[in-house]
Coordinates of C-alpha atoms in Angstrom, one line a residue:
M139 CA -143.1 -47.2 98.2
R140 CA -143.9 -47.8 101.9
L141 CA -145.7 -44.8 103.4
S142 CA -143.6 -45.0 106.6
R143 CA -140.6 -44.1 104.5
Y144 CA -142.3 -41.6 102.2
F145 CA -142.5 -37.8 102.5
L146 CA -146.2 -37.1 102.3
P147 CA -147.1 -34.0 104.4
V148 CA -150.9 -34.1 104.1
L149 CA -153.0 -31.4 105.7
K150 CA -156.3 -31.9 107.5
E151 CA -157.3 -28.3 107.2
T152 CA -157.7 -26.4 103.9
P153 CA -155.2 -23.4 103.6
S154 CA -157.1 -20.1 103.5
E155 CA -155.3 -18.9 100.3
A156 CA -156.7 -21.7 98.2
Q157 CA -159.7 -20.6 96.2
I158 CA -160.4 -23.5 93.8
V159 CA -160.6 -27.2 94.2
S160 CA -157.4 -28.2 92.6
H161 CA -155.3 -25.7 94.6
R162 CA -157.0 -26.8 97.9
L163 CA -156.5 -30.5 97.1
M164 CA -152.9 -30.1 95.9
L165 CA -152.0 -28.3 99.1
R166 CA -153.9 -30.8 101.3
A167 CA -152.5 -33.8 99.6
G168 CA -148.9 -32.6 100.1
M169 CA -148.2 -32.2 96.4
I170 CA -146.9 -28.6 96.4
K171 CA -145.8 -25.9 98.7
Q172 CA -145.8 -22.2 97.8
A173 CA -142.4 -20.7 97.7
Q174 CA -143.7 -17.2 96.8
A175 CA -146.7 -15.8 95.0
G176 CA -147.3 -18.0 91.9
I177 CA -144.1 -20.1 92.4
Y178 CA -144.2 -23.6 94.0
S179 CA -142.0 -26.3 95.2
W180 CA -143.1 -29.6 93.8
L181 CA -143.1 -32.1 96.7
P182 CA -142.6 -35.9 96.0
L183 CA -146.3 -36.8 95.2
G184 CA -146.8 -33.8 93.0
F185 CA -143.5 -34.2 91.3
K186 CA -144.4 -37.9 90.6
V187 CA -147.6 -36.9 88.8
L188 CA -145.8 -34.1 87.0
K189 CA -143.3 -36.6 85.6
K190 CA -146.1 -39.0 84.5
I191 CA -147.7 -36.2 82.5
E192 CA -144.4 -35.1 81.1
N193 CA -143.6 -38.7 79.9
I194 CA -147.0 -39.0 78.1
V195 CA -146.3 -35.7 76.3
H196 CA -142.8 -36.9 75.3
E197 CA -144.2 -40.2 74.0
E198 CA -146.9 -38.7 71.9
Q199 CA -144.7 -36.0 70.5
Q200 CA -142.1 -38.5 69.4
R201 CA -144.8 -40.8 68.1
A202 CA -145.8 -37.9 65.8
G203 CA -142.2 -37.6 64.6
H204 CA -141.2 -34.5 66.6
I205 CA -137.6 -34.3 68.0
P206 CA -136.8 -33.3 71.6
L207 CA -134.1 -30.9 72.6
L208 CA -133.6 -28.5 75.6
M209 CA -133.3 -24.8 75.4
P210 CA -132.2 -22.5 78.4
T211 CA -134.6 -20.6 80.6
L212 CA -132.7 -17.4 80.2
Q213 CA -132.6 -15.8 76.7
S214 CA -130.9 -12.8 75.2
A215 CA -133.0 -9.7 74.8
D216 CA -131.2 -9.0 71.4
L217 CA -133.1 -12.0 69.8
W218 CA -136.4 -10.6 71.0
R219 CA -135.5 -7.1 69.7
E220 CA -134.7 -8.7 66.3
S221 CA -138.2 -10.2 66.2
G222 CA -139.8 -7.0 67.4
R223 CA -141.4 -8.6 70.5
Y224 CA -139.0 -7.3 73.3
E225 CA -140.9 -4.1 74.0
A226 CA -144.3 -5.4 72.7
Y227 CA -144.6 -8.3 75.0
G228 CA -145.4 -6.2 78.1
E229 CA -144.8 -6.4 81.8
E230 CA -145.4 -10.2 82.0
M231 CA -141.8 -10.6 80.7
L232 CA -139.2 -10.7 83.5
R233 CA -136.3 -8.6 82.2
I234 CA -132.9 -9.1 83.7
T235 CA -129.5 -7.4 83.3
D236 CA -126.4 -9.5 84.0
R237 CA -123.2 -8.3 85.6
H238 CA -121.8 -7.2 82.2
G239 CA -124.8 -5.0 81.5
R240 CA -126.3 -7.4 78.9
D241 CA -130.1 -7.4 78.7
M242 CA -131.6 -10.8 79.3
L243 CA -135.0 -12.3 80.0
Y244 CA -136.6 -15.3 81.7
G245 CA -138.3 -17.0 78.7
P246 CA -142.1 -16.8 78.5
T247 CA -141.9 -18.7 75.2
N248 CA -139.2 -19.7 72.7
E249 CA -140.0 -18.7 69.2
E250 CA -136.9 -16.4 68.9
L251 CA -134.5 -18.9 70.4
I252 CA -135.6 -21.8 68.3
T253 CA -135.6 -19.7 65.1
D254 CA -132.0 -18.7 65.9
I255 CA -131.1 -22.4 66.3
F256 CA -132.7 -23.3 63.1
R257 CA -131.1 -20.5 61.0
S258 CA -127.7 -21.4 62.4
F259 CA -127.8 -24.9 61.0
V260 CA -130.4 -25.5 58.3
R261 CA -129.8 -24.2 54.8
S262 CA -131.7 -26.4 52.4
Y263 CA -135.3 -27.5 51.7
K264 CA -133.9 -31.1 51.8
D265 CA -133.7 -30.8 55.6
L266 CA -137.4 -30.0 55.9
P267 CA -139.9 -30.7 57.3
L268 CA -138.5 -30.3 60.8
T269 CA -140.3 -30.1 64.2
L270 CA -138.3 -29.5 67.4
Y271 CA -139.8 -29.3 70.9
H272 CA -138.8 -29.2 74.5
I273 CA -140.4 -29.4 77.9
Q274 CA -139.0 -26.5 80.0
W275 CA -139.8 -24.1 82.8
K276 CA -141.2 -20.8 81.7
F277 CA -141.9 -17.5 83.6
R278 CA -144.6 -15.0 83.1
D279 CA -144.9 -12.3 85.7
E280 CA -148.7 -12.4 86.2
I281 CA -149.9 -9.3 88.0
R282 CA -152.2 -11.5 90.2
P283 CA -151.1 -15.1 90.3
R284 CA -153.9 -17.3 91.6
F285 CA -155.5 -20.7 91.5
G286 CA -152.3 -22.5 92.4
V287 CA -150.6 -24.1 89.4
M288 CA -153.5 -23.0 87.2
R289 CA -152.2 -19.5 86.9
G290 CA -148.8 -19.4 88.4
R291 CA -145.8 -17.3 87.4
E292 CA -143.4 -20.2 86.9
F293 CA -144.8 -23.2 85.0
L294 CA -143.6 -26.2 83.1
M295 CA -144.6 -26.2 79.4
K296 CA -144.1 -28.3 76.3
D297 CA -143.5 -26.0 73.4
G298 CA -142.8 -27.2 69.9
Y299 CA -141.9 -25.4 66.7
N300 CA -142.3 -26.6 63.1
F301 CA -140.3 -25.4 60.1
D302 CA -141.7 -26.1 56.7
L303 CA -141.0 -25.1 53.1
T304 CA -144.6 -24.1 52.2
K305 CA -147.8 -23.1 53.9
E306 CA -149.4 -26.4 52.9
D307 CA -146.6 -28.3 54.6
A308 CA -146.9 -26.2 57.7
L309 CA -150.7 -26.7 57.9
H310 CA -150.0 -30.5 57.8
A311 CA -147.7 -29.9 60.8
Y312 CA -150.6 -28.0 62.4
N313 CA -152.9 -30.9 61.8
R314 CA -150.3 -33.4 63.0
H315 CA -150.1 -31.5 66.3
L316 CA -153.8 -31.5 66.7
V317 CA -153.9 -35.3 66.3
S318 CA -151.1 -35.8 68.8
Y319 CA -152.7 -33.5 71.3
L320 CA -156.0 -35.4 71.1
R321 CA -154.1 -38.6 71.9
T322 CA -152.1 -37.0 74.7
Y323 CA -155.1 -35.6 76.6
E324 CA -157.2 -38.8 76.2
R325 CA -154.3 -40.8 77.7
M326 CA -154.6 -38.6 80.7
G327 CA -158.3 -39.2 81.2
L328 CA -159.3 -35.8 79.8
Q329 CA -161.6 -34.6 77.1
A330 CA -159.9 -31.5 75.8
I331 CA -162.0 -29.8 73.1
P332 CA -160.1 -27.9 70.3
M333 CA -161.7 -24.5 70.0
R334 CA -161.1 -21.6 67.6
A335 CA -159.0 -19.1 69.5
D336 CA -157.2 -15.8 69.3
G337 CA -153.5 -15.7 68.4
G338 CA -152.5 -13.2 71.1
P339 CA -148.9 -12.0 71.3
I340 CA -147.6 -15.1 69.4
G341 CA -149.7 -14.2 66.4
G342 CA -151.1 -16.2 63.5
D343 CA -154.5 -16.7 61.8
Y344 CA -154.7 -20.4 62.4
T345 CA -155.0 -21.3 66.1
H346 CA -156.9 -23.6 68.3
E347 CA -156.9 -23.8 72.1
F348 CA -157.6 -27.1 73.8
L349 CA -160.0 -26.6 76.7
V350 CA -161.2 -28.9 79.5
L351 CA -164.7 -28.1 80.6
A352 CA -164.8 -27.1 84.3
E353 CA -166.8 -24.7 86.5
T354 CA -163.6 -23.0 87.6
G355 CA -162.3 -22.4 84.1
E356 CA -160.9 -19.0 83.3
S357 CA -162.5 -18.8 79.8
E358 CA -166.1 -18.7 78.7
V359 CA -166.6 -21.1 75.9
F360 CA -169.5 -21.8 73.4
Y361 CA -169.9 -25.1 71.6
D362 CA -172.1 -27.6 69.9
S363 CA -172.9 -30.4 72.4
E364 CA -172.2 -32.9 69.6
I365 CA -168.5 -32.3 70.1
T366 CA -168.5 -33.8 73.5
D367 CA -169.5 -37.2 72.0
L368 CA -166.3 -37.4 70.0
K369 CA -163.5 -39.7 71.1
F370 CA -160.1 -40.3 69.4
G371 CA -159.8 -43.7 71.0
T372 CA -157.2 -46.2 70.0
R373 CA -157.2 -45.5 66.3
D374 CA -153.9 -45.8 64.5
I375 CA -153.0 -42.7 62.5
D376 CA -150.2 -42.3 60.0
F377 CA -148.8 -39.0 61.0
D378 CA -147.1 -38.6 57.5
S379 CA -150.5 -38.9 55.8
V380 CA -151.9 -35.5 54.9
E381 CA -155.3 -37.0 54.3
E382 CA -155.6 -38.9 57.6
C383 CA -154.5 -35.9 59.7
Q384 CA -156.7 -33.5 57.8
S385 CA -159.6 -35.9 58.3
V386 CA -159.1 -35.9 62.1
L387 CA -158.9 -32.1 62.1
E388 CA -162.2 -31.8 60.2
E389 CA -163.9 -34.4 62.5
F390 CA -162.9 -32.5 65.6
T391 CA -163.2 -28.9 64.4
S392 CA -166.2 -28.9 62.0
R393 CA -168.7 -28.3 64.8
Y394 CA -169.0 -24.9 66.5
A395 CA -166.5 -24.6 69.4
R396 CA -165.0 -21.2 70.3
T397 CA -163.6 -19.2 73.2
D398 CA -165.2 -15.9 74.1
E399 CA -162.6 -13.9 72.1
T400 CA -163.7 -15.5 68.8
H401 CA -167.3 -16.2 69.6
D402 CA -169.7 -15.4 66.7
E403 CA -173.3 -15.1 68.0
A404 CA -174.7 -15.4 64.4
L405 CA -172.9 -18.6 63.7
F406 CA -173.7 -20.0 67.1
N407 CA -177.4 -19.4 66.6
Q408 CA -177.4 -21.5 63.5
I409 CA -176.9 -24.6 65.7
P410 CA -180.1 -26.3 66.8
E411 CA -181.1 -24.7 70.1
E412 CA -181.0 -28.0 72.1
R413 CA -177.3 -28.4 71.2
R414 CA -176.1 -24.9 72.1
R415 CA -173.9 -24.9 75.1
S416 CA -172.0 -22.3 77.1
A417 CA -169.6 -23.2 79.9
R418 CA -166.3 -22.4 81.5
G419 CA -163.1 -24.0 80.2
I420 CA -159.5 -24.5 81.3
E421 CA -156.9 -24.0 78.6
V422 CA -154.4 -26.9 78.6
G423 CA -152.8 -26.3 75.2
Q424 CA -152.7 -24.3 72.0
I425 CA -151.5 -24.7 68.5
F426 CA -150.5 -21.9 66.1
Y427 CA -149.6 -21.5 62.4
F428 CA -148.1 -18.0 61.9
G429 CA -146.4 -18.4 58.5
T430 CA -143.2 -16.4 58.0
K431 CA -143.7 -13.9 60.9
Y432 CA -140.5 -14.9 62.7
S433 CA -138.5 -16.2 59.7
D434 CA -139.0 -12.9 57.9
A435 CA -137.9 -10.9 60.9
M436 CA -134.9 -13.1 61.8
N437 CA -133.9 -14.2 58.3
A438 CA -134.5 -17.9 58.7
V439 CA -134.3 -18.9 55.1
V440 CA -133.6 -22.1 53.1
Q441 CA -132.7 -22.7 49.5
D442 CA -135.8 -24.1 47.6
Q443 CA -135.8 -26.5 44.7
S444 CA -135.2 -23.6 42.2
G445 CA -132.2 -22.3 44.2
A446 CA -134.0 -19.3 45.6
Q447 CA -133.7 -18.3 49.2
V448 CA -137.1 -18.4 50.8
P449 CA -138.3 -17.9 54.4
V450 CA -139.6 -21.0 56.1
H451 CA -143.2 -21.3 57.3
M452 CA -143.5 -21.9 61.0
G453 CA -145.9 -22.7 63.8
S454 CA -145.7 -23.2 67.5
H455 CA -147.5 -25.7 69.7
G456 CA -147.8 -25.6 73.5
I457 CA -149.1 -27.9 76.3
G458 CA -149.2 -26.6 79.8
V459 CA -147.7 -29.6 81.6
S460 CA -147.8 -28.3 85.2
R461 CA -151.2 -26.7 84.6
L462 CA -152.5 -30.1 83.5
L463 CA -152.3 -31.3 87.1
G464 CA -154.8 -28.7 88.2
A465 CA -157.0 -29.3 85.2
I466 CA -157.1 -33.1 85.8
I467 CA -158.1 -32.5 89.5
E468 CA -160.7 -29.9 88.5
A469 CA -162.2 -32.5 86.2
S470 CA -161.8 -35.5 88.5
H471 CA -162.5 -35.2 92.2
D472 CA -165.2 -35.6 94.8
D473 CA -165.7 -34.2 98.3
K474 CA -163.1 -36.7 99.7
G475 CA -160.3 -35.7 97.4
I476 CA -158.6 -36.3 94.1
I477 CA -159.6 -39.2 91.7
W478 CA -156.5 -39.8 89.5
P479 CA -157.1 -41.4 86.1
E480 CA -155.0 -44.5 85.7
G481 CA -152.8 -42.9 83.1
V482 CA -151.3 -40.3 85.4
T483 CA -151.8 -41.7 89.0
P484 CA -148.7 -41.3 91.1
F485 CA -149.0 -44.9 92.4
H486 CA -151.0 -47.6 90.7
C487 CA -152.6 -49.0 93.8
G488 CA -152.8 -48.3 97.5
I489 CA -152.4 -51.1 100.1
V490 CA -154.0 -50.5 103.5
N491 CA -153.1 -52.8 106.4
L492 CA -156.0 -52.6 108.9
K493 CA -153.9 -54.1 111.7
Q494 CA -150.3 -53.2 111.4
G495 CA -148.2 -55.6 113.6
D496 CA -150.6 -58.6 113.1
A497 CA -148.3 -61.3 111.7
E498 CA -150.8 -62.6 109.2
A499 CA -151.9 -59.2 107.9
D500 CA -148.3 -58.0 107.7
A501 CA -147.3 -61.0 105.7
A502 CA -150.3 -60.8 103.3
C503 CA -149.6 -57.0 102.7
E504 CA -145.9 -57.8 102.1
A505 CA -146.8 -60.5 99.6
I506 CA -149.2 -58.3 97.7
Y507 CA -146.7 -55.4 97.7
L508 CA -143.9 -57.6 96.3
D509 CA -146.2 -59.2 93.7
L510 CA -147.2 -55.7 92.4
V511 CA -143.6 -54.5 92.3
K512 CA -142.5 -57.6 90.4
S513 CA -145.3 -56.9 87.9
G514 CA -143.6 -53.5 87.1
L515 CA -146.3 -51.6 89.1
E516 CA -145.8 -49.0 91.8
P517 CA -148.0 -49.6 94.9
L518 CA -148.1 -47.3 97.9
Y519 CA -148.2 -49.5 101.0
D520 CA -149.6 -47.8 104.1
D521 CA -147.6 -49.6 106.7
T522 CA -148.1 -47.0 109.4
N523 CA -149.8 -47.4 112.8
E524 CA -152.5 -44.8 111.9
R525 CA -156.1 -45.7 112.7
A526 CA -158.0 -47.3 109.8
G527 CA -160.2 -44.3 109.3
G528 CA -157.2 -42.1 108.9
K529 CA -155.6 -44.4 106.4
F530 CA -158.8 -44.5 104.3
A531 CA -159.0 -40.7 104.5
T532 CA -155.4 -40.3 103.3
M533 CA -155.9 -42.7 100.4
D534 CA -159.1 -41.0 99.4
L535 CA -157.4 -37.5 99.6
I536 CA -154.4 -38.5 97.4
G537 CA -156.7 -40.2 94.9
L538 CA -155.1 -43.5 93.9
P539 CA -157.6 -45.2 91.6
W540 CA -157.5 -48.6 93.3
R541 CA -157.1 -49.7 96.9
I542 CA -156.5 -53.2 98.4
T543 CA -157.5 -53.4 102.0
V544 CA -156.1 -56.2 104.1
G545 CA -157.4 -57.2 107.5
P546 CA -157.4 -60.2 109.9
R547 CA -161.2 -60.8 109.5
G548 CA -161.0 -61.0 105.7
L549 CA -157.9 -63.1 105.7
K550 CA -159.6 -65.7 107.8
N551 CA -161.9 -66.2 104.8
G552 CA -159.0 -66.0 102.4
V553 CA -160.0 -62.6 100.9
V554 CA -158.9 -59.0 100.7
E555 CA -161.0 -56.0 99.5
L556 CA -160.4 -54.3 96.2
T557 CA -162.0 -50.8 96.0
S558 CA -162.4 -48.4 93.1
R559 CA -161.8 -44.8 94.1
R560 CA -163.9 -43.5 91.2
T561 CA -167.1 -45.6 91.9
G562 CA -166.5 -46.5 95.6
E563 CA -167.5 -50.1 94.8
S564 CA -165.7 -52.8 96.7
E565 CA -165.2 -56.5 95.9
E566 CA -163.8 -59.3 98.1
M567 CA -161.4 -61.7 96.4
P568 CA -158.3 -63.8 97.2
P569 CA -155.1 -61.7 97.3
E570 CA -153.7 -63.3 94.1
Q571 CA -156.8 -62.4 92.2
A572 CA -156.7 -58.8 93.4
V573 CA -153.1 -58.5 92.2
E574 CA -154.0 -60.0 88.8
R575 CA -157.0 -57.6 88.5
I576 CA -154.7 -54.6 89.0
R577 CA -152.2 -56.0 86.4
Q578 CA -155.1 -56.3 83.9
I579 CA -156.3 -52.8 84.6
Y580 CA -152.9 -51.3 83.9
A581 CA -152.1 -53.5 80.9
N582 CA -153.3 -50.7 78.5
H583 CA -151.6 -47.8 80.5

């Protein structure tokens, strides 16, 4: 993309309504615009990152054997009455009546709708196990939406639902989701710690939240510092293996890590004092096993091996896709702007032409731009007539991980400058070498 043809409405001043770093930087970088309280339009740069995150979630869900579908945003109130949650959910649910007087709602979650789909088509244990998921917009009418996309009313979420014959099978699905979530977050450059959590309105005795440590987190968390040394890395897991998935669960949940709702001071004090930590955390996902809560209420049954009709065991598993943008920025920024991890950056590399209109500089930038595009990469070429300082400020604000700077002085020596946004370190090299370095960097992304 050439910046002269792109829609990137960056702001020099910070809007007064933005209270936290991610909200300030998303507004300043031209990623979002508030439509109304807690509801945002996603401008091109923000939408591009949102799709990168969504694609990673899709890839890791399908790697784990989960099947995508798409459910509607509006749901029938009758399904929620059937489960007993229509009145119990509270005022966060946006209730709607259509022109025929039918009660509807804008879905805050999809347990009822997916259970209705399941019971309409699945009859036998032979069709299990089954995990279905989608990535869809949700709405929860927060009384005080704040912090930009971190606590909005409308948000994009991946929610998945497993259906299994037995509790043991369903707990394997739970473990499988935990493994897939660890992979997902690490690909985004995040360390998301699974912490024992509270089931809330969804219910269930088995539940972990995934939290990213950040000063602006809405949750107080308590943990053993050893857990921050754990990395999933590039290990290859057989998602069908009960033993392998259980082993990962034990590795990542055996140390103390809890949110304030489930914090146990006595257990916490058993950790050596030098390893006890309390901090703030941003929730970016949660997994639940809730047994037959919904299948009992909604008669989602299958015939087992003996011919008996039995309710299926279920769980639900969510990732806050739009919220992840805010969490990544909270975890990865400096006083100049955002620092995108390579896995989710909107553009792989920025190209800055220090003297637009200079024949040699223009030709060199054009060659670098085309070489990157031919390599399957997406550069953002600042081909505007803005001053050099303004170009650098924009690149720093929008946070592209790498920048190639091209100017007449360097070209006389046959070099351009390759700069890391994260470290600020620059290195001079021939243009072809800079392109090859960028190719190598993204080979694993």
